Amino acid sequence: MPPPPTPPVRPAPKWARKRYVLPVIGFAFLLGIGAGGGGRPSDGNSVKTAASQPRPTATVTVTATATATAKPAPGPTVTKTVEATVTVTAQASTDNSSGSGDGSSGDTGSQSSSGTCSIVSNAGNCYSAGEFCRSSDHGATTTDASGTSITCAPSGSRWRWTYS
């Protein structure tokens, strides 16, 4: 007679694995921690580490010596005063607009004939309203070529000559 057929092996369902296998693994883990952490000797003959024993320490002392050197006293300052005389001769301007057709005069923004510009550009010309100011002229007041008073004032993010 043939042997009876063996029933197929069924794996345990997931709920059984969670219910039985996981608690067994947790118990084994806790048992291992308890066995490993409780083995301290209590007889007093324990081995001491080298760090717990006192050792001699080294002390370093540094001594610095500073010597002061005398600085020589400053010598006398010599100042010379020079007087200069400047003579300015102004000439009368002439009107060049007769017959040119565009109505402009011959003056192209240079210093006026009366010499009233106290602050001039690097080129020697009088400033006019709307031009940019140099950093050294911030807040200064002068006159333009026609004799109108202008002041270097901030305009937006830049400094410009404006009528004052």
PDB file of C-alpha atoms in Angstrom:
ATOM      1  CA  MET A   1       0.000   0.000   0.000  1.00  0.00           C
ATOM      2  CA  PRO A   2       1.205   3.467  -0.766  1.00  0.00           C
ATOM      3  CA  PRO A   3       2.011   5.781   2.114  1.00  0.00           C
ATOM      4  CA  PRO A   4      -0.610   8.313   2.905  1.00  0.00           C
ATOM      5  CA  PRO A   5       0.005  11.727   1.338  1.00  0.00           C
ATOM      6  CA  THR A   6       1.530  14.280   3.692  1.00  0.00           C
ATOM      7  CA  PRO A   7      -0.339  17.504   4.036  1.00  0.00           C
ATOM      8  CA  PRO A   8       1.511  20.539   2.642  1.00  0.00           C
ATOM      9  CA  VAL A   9       3.385  22.649   5.187  1.00  0.00           C
ATOM     10  CA  ARG A  10       1.739  25.983   5.665  1.00  0.00           C
ATOM     11  CA  PRO A  11       3.762  28.885   6.967  1.00  0.00           C
ATOM     12  CA  ALA A  12       2.388  30.532  10.042  1.00  0.00           C
ATOM     13  CA  PRO A  13       0.108  33.443   9.360  1.00  0.00           C
ATOM     14  CA  LYS A  14       1.433  36.987   9.944  1.00  0.00           C
ATOM     15  CA  TRP A  15      -0.601  37.461  13.095  1.00  0.00           C
ATOM     16  CA  ALA A  16       1.039  34.389  14.610  1.00  0.00           C
ATOM     17  CA  ARG A  17       4.526  35.613  13.810  1.00  0.00           C
ATOM     18  CA  LYS A  18       3.770  38.945  15.420  1.00  0.00           C
ATOM     19  CA  ARG A  19       2.129  37.336  18.401  1.00  0.00           C
ATOM     20  CA  TYR A  20       4.728  34.673  19.259  1.00  0.00           C
ATOM     21  CA  VAL A  21       8.054  35.339  17.482  1.00  0.00           C
ATOM     22  CA  LEU A  22       8.508  39.020  18.278  1.00  0.00           C
ATOM     23  CA  PRO A  23       7.970  38.666  22.046  1.00  0.00           C
ATOM     24  CA  VAL A  24      10.470  35.772  22.135  1.00  0.00           C
ATOM     25  CA  ILE A  25      13.093  37.902  20.342  1.00  0.00           C
ATOM     26  CA  GLY A  26      12.476  40.789  22.767  1.00  0.00           C
ATOM     27  CA  PHE A  27      12.827  38.484  25.795  1.00  0.00           C
ATOM     28  CA  ALA A  28      16.136  37.108  24.457  1.00  0.00           C
ATOM     29  CA  PHE A  29      17.423  40.649  23.921  1.00  0.00           C
ATOM     30  CA  LEU A  30      16.610  41.718  27.480  1.00  0.00           C
ATOM     31  CA  LEU A  31      18.144  38.526  28.856  1.00  0.00           C
ATOM     32  CA  GLY A  32      21.368  39.257  26.971  1.00  0.00           C
ATOM     33  CA  ILE A  33      21.530  42.820  28.332  1.00  0.00           C
ATOM     34  CA  GLY A  34      21.015  41.582  31.875  1.00  0.00           C
ATOM     35  CA  ALA A  35      23.736  38.944  31.574  1.00  0.00           C
ATOM     36  CA  GLY A  36      26.272  41.344  30.053  1.00  0.00           C
ATOM     37  CA  GLY A  37      25.795  44.312  32.394  1.00  0.00           C
ATOM     38  CA  GLY A  38      25.697  42.607  35.766  1.00  0.00           C
ATOM     39  CA  GLY A  39      29.213  41.115  35.897  1.00  0.00           C
ATOM     40  CA  ARG A  40      31.030  43.693  38.074  1.00  0.00           C
ATOM     41  CA  PRO A  41      33.460  42.316  40.636  1.00  0.00           C
ATOM     42  CA  SER A  42      32.661  43.335  44.184  1.00  0.00           C
ATOM     43  CA  ASP A  43      35.734  42.016  46.032  1.00  0.00           C
ATOM     44  CA  GLY A  44      37.770  45.262  45.803  1.00  0.00           C
ATOM     45  CA  ASN A  45      40.565  43.732  43.738  1.00  0.00           C
ATOM     46  CA  SER A  46      39.340  45.320  40.539  1.00  0.00           C
ATOM     47  CA  VAL A  47      41.751  46.550  37.936  1.00  0.00           C
ATOM     48  CA  LYS A  48      42.244  50.326  38.028  1.00  0.00           C
ATOM     49  CA  THR A  49      42.828  52.222  34.856  1.00  0.00           C
ATOM     50  CA  ALA A  50      45.926  54.326  34.331  1.00  0.00           C
ATOM     51  CA  ALA A  51      43.852  57.501  34.107  1.00  0.00           C
ATOM     52  CA  SER A  52      42.514  57.087  37.652  1.00  0.00           C
ATOM     53  CA  GLN A  53      45.977  56.973  39.257  1.00  0.00           C
ATOM     54  CA  PRO A  54      47.593  60.299  40.133  1.00  0.00           C
ATOM     55  CA  ARG A  55      50.676  61.233  38.160  1.00  0.00           C
ATOM     56  CA  PRO A  56      53.193  64.040  38.489  1.00  0.00           C
ATOM     57  CA  THR A  57      52.511  67.044  36.273  1.00  0.00           C
ATOM     58  CA  ALA A  58      54.980  69.294  34.540  1.00  0.00           C
ATOM     59  CA  THR A  59      54.912  73.027  35.234  1.00  0.00           C
ATOM     60  CA  VAL A  60      56.336  75.435  32.671  1.00  0.00           C
ATOM     61  CA  THR A  61      57.309  78.942  33.718  1.00  0.00           C
ATOM     62  CA  VAL A  62      58.176  81.569  31.132  1.00  0.00           C
ATOM     63  CA  THR A  63      59.919  84.803  32.036  1.00  0.00           C
ATOM     64  CA  ALA A  64      60.016  87.608  29.496  1.00  0.00           C
ATOM     65  CA  THR A  65      62.319  90.592  29.755  1.00  0.00           C
ATOM     66  CA  ALA A  66      61.571  93.768  27.851  1.00  0.00           C
ATOM     67  CA  THR A  67      63.942  96.660  27.427  1.00  0.00           C
ATOM     68  CA  ALA A  68      62.726 100.130  26.567  1.00  0.00           C
ATOM     69  CA  THR A  69      64.627 102.209  24.070  1.00  0.00           C
ATOM     70  CA  ALA A  70      64.435 105.971  24.138  1.00  0.00           C
ATOM     71  CA  LYS A  71      63.162 107.735  21.045  1.00  0.00           C
ATOM     72  CA  PRO A  72      64.909 110.909  19.986  1.00  0.00           C
ATOM     73  CA  ALA A  73      63.026 114.149  20.584  1.00  0.00           C
ATOM     74  CA  PRO A  74      61.549 115.737  17.440  1.00  0.00           C
ATOM     75  CA  GLY A  75      63.500 118.607  15.968  1.00  0.00           C
ATOM     76  CA  PRO A  76      62.169 122.110  15.422  1.00  0.00           C
ATOM     77  CA  THR A  77      59.800 122.756  12.525  1.00  0.00           C
ATOM     78  CA  VAL A  78      60.717 125.548  10.158  1.00  0.00           C
ATOM     79  CA  THR A  79      57.874 127.406   8.448  1.00  0.00           C
ATOM     80  CA  LYS A  80      58.339 129.955   5.697  1.00  0.00           C
ATOM     81  CA  THR A  81      55.652 132.504   4.888  1.00  0.00           C
ATOM     82  CA  VAL A  82      55.439 133.590   1.271  1.00  0.00           C
ATOM     83  CA  GLU A  83      53.196 136.421   0.174  1.00  0.00           C
ATOM     84  CA  ALA A  84      51.898 136.466  -3.382  1.00  0.00           C
ATOM     85  CA  THR A  85      49.977 139.146  -5.203  1.00  0.00           C
ATOM     86  CA  VAL A  86      47.633 138.164  -8.006  1.00  0.00           C
ATOM     87  CA  THR A  87      46.156 140.701 -10.375  1.00  0.00           C
ATOM     88  CA  VAL A  88      43.090 139.727 -12.367  1.00  0.00           C
ATOM     89  CA  THR A  89      42.045 141.790 -15.329  1.00  0.00           C
ATOM     90  CA  ALA A  90      38.532 141.207 -16.620  1.00  0.00           C
ATOM     91  CA  GLN A  91      37.696 141.991 -20.212  1.00  0.00           C
ATOM     92  CA  ALA A  92      34.272 142.912 -21.476  1.00  0.00           C
ATOM     93  CA  SER A  93      32.519 140.127 -23.316  1.00  0.00           C
ATOM     94  CA  THR A  94      31.256 140.661 -26.812  1.00  0.00           C
ATOM     95  CA  ASP A  95      28.006 139.362 -28.240  1.00  0.00           C
ATOM     96  CA  ASN A  96      28.748 136.882 -31.047  1.00  0.00           C
ATOM     97  CA  SER A  97      25.114 135.994 -31.768  1.00  0.00           C
ATOM     98  CA  SER A  98      24.615 138.488 -34.619  1.00  0.00           C
ATOM     99  CA  GLY A  99      24.261 136.515 -37.834  1.00  0.00           C
ATOM    100  CA  SER A 100      24.897 133.052 -36.400  1.00  0.00           C
ATOM    101  CA  GLY A 101      21.251 132.048 -36.809  1.00  0.00           C
ATOM    102  CA  ASP A 102      21.093 129.678 -33.807  1.00  0.00           C
ATOM    103  CA  GLY A 103      20.758 132.358 -31.152  1.00  0.00           C
ATOM    104  CA  SER A 104      23.634 131.105 -28.995  1.00  0.00           C
ATOM    105  CA  SER A 105      26.367 133.252 -27.627  1.00  0.00           C
ATOM    106  CA  GLY A 106      30.053 132.510 -27.930  1.00  0.00           C
ATOM    107  CA  ASP A 107      30.198 131.493 -24.227  1.00  0.00           C
ATOM    108  CA  THR A 108      30.223 127.662 -23.971  1.00  0.00           C
ATOM    109  CA  GLY A 109      30.039 127.298 -20.198  1.00  0.00           C
ATOM    110  CA  SER A 110      33.499 128.567 -19.349  1.00  0.00           C
ATOM    111  CA  GLN A 111      34.157 130.932 -16.473  1.00  0.00           C
ATOM    112  CA  SER A 112      32.239 134.158 -16.772  1.00  0.00           C
ATOM    113  CA  SER A 113      33.959 137.372 -17.575  1.00  0.00           C
ATOM    114  CA  SER A 114      33.119 138.836 -14.166  1.00  0.00           C
ATOM    115  CA  GLY A 115      35.060 136.023 -12.385  1.00  0.00           C
ATOM    116  CA  THR A 116      32.320 135.288  -9.815  1.00  0.00           C
ATOM    117  CA  CYS A 117      32.800 131.470  -9.763  1.00  0.00           C
ATOM    118  CA  SER A 118      34.523 130.611  -6.506  1.00  0.00           C
ATOM    119  CA  ILE A 119      34.468 126.850  -7.208  1.00  0.00           C
ATOM    120  CA  VAL A 120      35.420 125.665 -10.686  1.00  0.00           C
ATOM    121  CA  SER A 121      35.627 122.202 -12.288  1.00  0.00           C
ATOM    122  CA  ASN A 122      38.895 120.357 -12.851  1.00  0.00           C
ATOM    123  CA  ALA A 123      38.941 121.855 -16.338  1.00  0.00           C
ATOM    124  CA  GLY A 124      38.663 125.374 -14.893  1.00  0.00           C
ATOM    125  CA  ASN A 125      35.044 125.982 -15.942  1.00  0.00           C
ATOM    126  CA  CYS A 126      32.202 127.316 -13.799  1.00  0.00           C
ATOM    127  CA  TYR A 127      29.642 124.752 -12.682  1.00  0.00           C
ATOM    128  CA  SER A 128      26.010 125.070 -13.750  1.00  0.00           C
ATOM    129  CA  ALA A 129      22.853 123.722 -12.091  1.00  0.00           C
ATOM    130  CA  GLY A 130      22.253 120.004 -12.778  1.00  0.00           C
ATOM    131  CA  GLU A 131      25.911 118.975 -13.074  1.00  0.00           C
ATOM    132  CA  PHE A 132      27.374 116.376 -10.709  1.00  0.00           C
ATOM    133  CA  CYS A 133      29.408 117.570  -7.716  1.00  0.00           C
ATOM    134  CA  ARG A 134      32.831 116.329  -6.667  1.00  0.00           C
ATOM    135  CA  SER A 135      33.080 114.667  -3.250  1.00  0.00           C
ATOM    136  CA  SER A 136      35.125 117.604  -1.957  1.00  0.00           C
ATOM    137  CA  ASP A 137      32.307 120.035  -2.921  1.00  0.00           C
ATOM    138  CA  HIS A 138      29.431 118.358  -0.984  1.00  0.00           C
ATOM    139  CA  GLY A 139      27.410 121.073   0.755  1.00  0.00           C
ATOM    140  CA  ALA A 140      29.412 123.930  -0.827  1.00  0.00           C
ATOM    141  CA  THR A 141      27.829 127.028  -2.397  1.00  0.00           C
ATOM    142  CA  THR A 142      29.163 128.970  -5.401  1.00  0.00           C
ATOM    143  CA  THR A 143      27.797 130.835  -8.410  1.00  0.00           C
ATOM    144  CA  ASP A 144      27.336 129.700 -11.986  1.00  0.00           C
ATOM    145  CA  ALA A 145      28.632 131.549 -15.042  1.00  0.00           C
ATOM    146  CA  SER A 146      25.699 134.001 -14.976  1.00  0.00           C
ATOM    147  CA  GLY A 147      26.187 134.844 -11.290  1.00  0.00           C
ATOM    148  CA  THR A 148      23.239 132.808  -9.931  1.00  0.00           C
ATOM    149  CA  SER A 149      23.900 131.089  -6.594  1.00  0.00           C
ATOM    150  CA  ILE A 150      24.087 127.251  -6.745  1.00  0.00           C
ATOM    151  CA  THR A 151      24.627 124.672  -3.962  1.00  0.00           C
ATOM    152  CA  CYS A 152      25.965 121.113  -4.076  1.00  0.00           C
ATOM    153  CA  ALA A 153      23.088 119.053  -2.590  1.00  0.00           C
ATOM    154  CA  PRO A 154      21.993 115.397  -2.710  1.00  0.00           C
ATOM    155  CA  SER A 155      19.557 114.648  -5.514  1.00  0.00           C
ATOM    156  CA  GLY A 156      18.379 111.031  -5.420  1.00  0.00           C
ATOM    157  CA  SER A 157      21.449 108.860  -4.973  1.00  0.00           C
ATOM    158  CA  ARG A 158      23.926 111.428  -6.355  1.00  0.00           C
ATOM    159  CA  TRP A 159      25.093 114.937  -5.446  1.00  0.00           C
ATOM    160  CA  ARG A 160      24.279 117.676  -7.981  1.00  0.00           C
ATOM    161  CA  TRP A 161      24.561 121.440  -8.253  1.00  0.00           C
ATOM    162  CA  THR A 162      21.099 122.966  -7.651  1.00  0.00           C
ATOM    163  CA  TYR A 163      19.826 126.532  -7.513  1.00  0.00           C
ATOM    164  CA  SER A 164      19.801 127.801  -3.946  1.00  0.00           C
TER     165      SER A 164
END
